[in-house]
């Protein structure tokens, strides 16, 4: 939390994701103002705090209230850490869901009298690893998701709980319930309906093969993939600013995870949205997180020039 500066980097929690981006965007707006640039339009700066937990009380709230809408918003730049030479056009979809396996409790000394929900969850996890995960690895999007490994569909077990434990004190019972939360990232080429149907089919097949297998599926969150047209005015203008200021053409990428673009596009109905900002994405959520100071300065310059060119200097 110290914000230490060393070897041209600023270190600290969130320095990359995404205090660096917030600082670069804020100073871009300040630079335009201090330079006396008068824009033919309004420039708004919004900082929200809940993007990591879904963004529903932040960016989605602004969009629901009409503060981000086609009537008053032409362009949106979200300063996520993709580096000063890259423009992020969108992200994969995400389906978070919970599976609860239901067993029958019994005394731990006589497990044969019960049905372990943990054992039933193990059956489900084994089928996910054996059947679903290999199938997902065969699906690949043409969208330039970075890193390239994320161009394939994926599934992860985010967490699992089961049994009757209280701290380190065990309870001698057969677990009658076990819950696991899954994170399924899906591609633009996949439909949510098919994604969910795969999970339902997996559960149905296990139940048909084993009368003791009982499971419930609960939707937690669904975000469909989004992508801004590479030929959009915002994309071209930002790319031109990047090339003019760095001497190299901009690289177009997409994000492996979701960010507030989904709310700008889906709720706000604003189609010209990109993510652009300082930092390196793989450093996010890591120990010794840092942001290159050169990235901060260059991204600030690009955002200022892009804004001036889009809104037009009066």
CSV table of N, CA and C in Angstrom, one decimal, residues 7 30 44 72-73 118 126 132-133 146 153 173 186-187 209 249 252 260 275 297:
chain,number,residue,atom,x,y,z
A,7,UNK,N,13.2,2.0,-9.8
A,7,UNK,CA,13.5,1.5,-11.2
A,7,UNK,C,12.5,1.9,-12.2
A,30,UNK,N,-7.0,16.7,-17.0
A,30,UNK,CA,-6.4,17.9,-16.4
A,30,UNK,C,-5.5,18.6,-17.4
A,44,UNK,N,-16.4,13.7,-19.4
A,44,UNK,CA,-16.7,13.3,-18.1
A,44,UNK,C,-15.8,12.2,-17.6
A,72,UNK,N,-26.5,10.9,-24.4
A,72,UNK,CA,-25.6,11.8,-23.8
A,72,UNK,C,-24.1,11.3,-23.9
A,73,UNK,N,-23.9,10.1,-24.4
A,73,UNK,CA,-22.6,9.6,-24.4
A,73,UNK,C,-22.2,9.1,-25.8
A,118,UNK,N,-20.4,-35.2,-0.8
A,118,UNK,CA,-19.0,-34.9,-1.2
A,118,UNK,C,-18.6,-35.9,-2.3
A,126,UNK,N,-15.3,-35.1,-11.7
A,126,UNK,CA,-14.6,-36.0,-12.5
A,126,UNK,C,-15.2,-35.9,-14.0
A,132,UNK,N,-16.2,-32.5,-20.2
A,132,UNK,CA,-16.4,-31.1,-20.6
A,132,UNK,C,-15.2,-30.3,-20.9
A,133,UNK,N,-14.2,-30.4,-20.0
A,133,UNK,CA,-13.0,-29.6,-20.2
A,133,UNK,C,-12.3,-29.9,-21.5
A,146,UNK,N,-6.2,-11.9,-25.4
A,146,UNK,CA,-4.8,-12.0,-24.9
A,146,UNK,C,-4.9,-12.4,-23.4
A,153,UNK,N,-12.4,-21.7,-25.0
A,153,UNK,CA,-13.4,-21.8,-23.9
A,153,UNK,C,-12.8,-22.5,-22.7
A,173,UNK,N,-20.2,-37.1,10.7
A,173,UNK,CA,-21.4,-37.3,9.9
A,173,UNK,C,-21.1,-37.4,8.5
A,186,UNK,N,-17.0,-18.2,-21.9
A,186,UNK,CA,-17.4,-18.7,-23.2
A,186,UNK,C,-17.1,-17.7,-24.3
A,187,UNK,N,-17.1,-18.1,-25.5
A,187,UNK,CA,-16.7,-17.4,-26.6
A,187,UNK,C,-17.9,-16.7,-27.4
A,209,UNK,N,-27.4,-42.5,-14.6
A,209,UNK,CA,-26.4,-43.6,-14.3
A,209,UNK,C,-26.3,-44.0,-12.9
A,249,UNK,N,2.3,0.9,-34.8
A,249,UNK,CA,0.9,0.7,-34.9
A,249,UNK,C,0.3,0.1,-33.7
A,252,UNK,N,-4.6,-4.6,-31.6
A,252,UNK,CA,-6.0,-4.8,-31.1
A,252,UNK,C,-6.0,-6.2,-30.3
A,260,UNK,N,-16.0,-3.4,-17.2
A,260,UNK,CA,-17.2,-2.6,-17.3
A,260,UNK,C,-17.7,-2.4,-18.7
A,275,UNK,N,-11.2,-0.4,-24.0
A,275,UNK,CA,-10.4,-0.4,-22.8
A,275,UNK,C,-9.0,0.0,-23.3
A,297,UNK,N,2.6,7.9,-18.3
A,297,UNK,CA,2.8,9.1,-19.1
A,297,UNK,C,2.3,8.9,-20.5
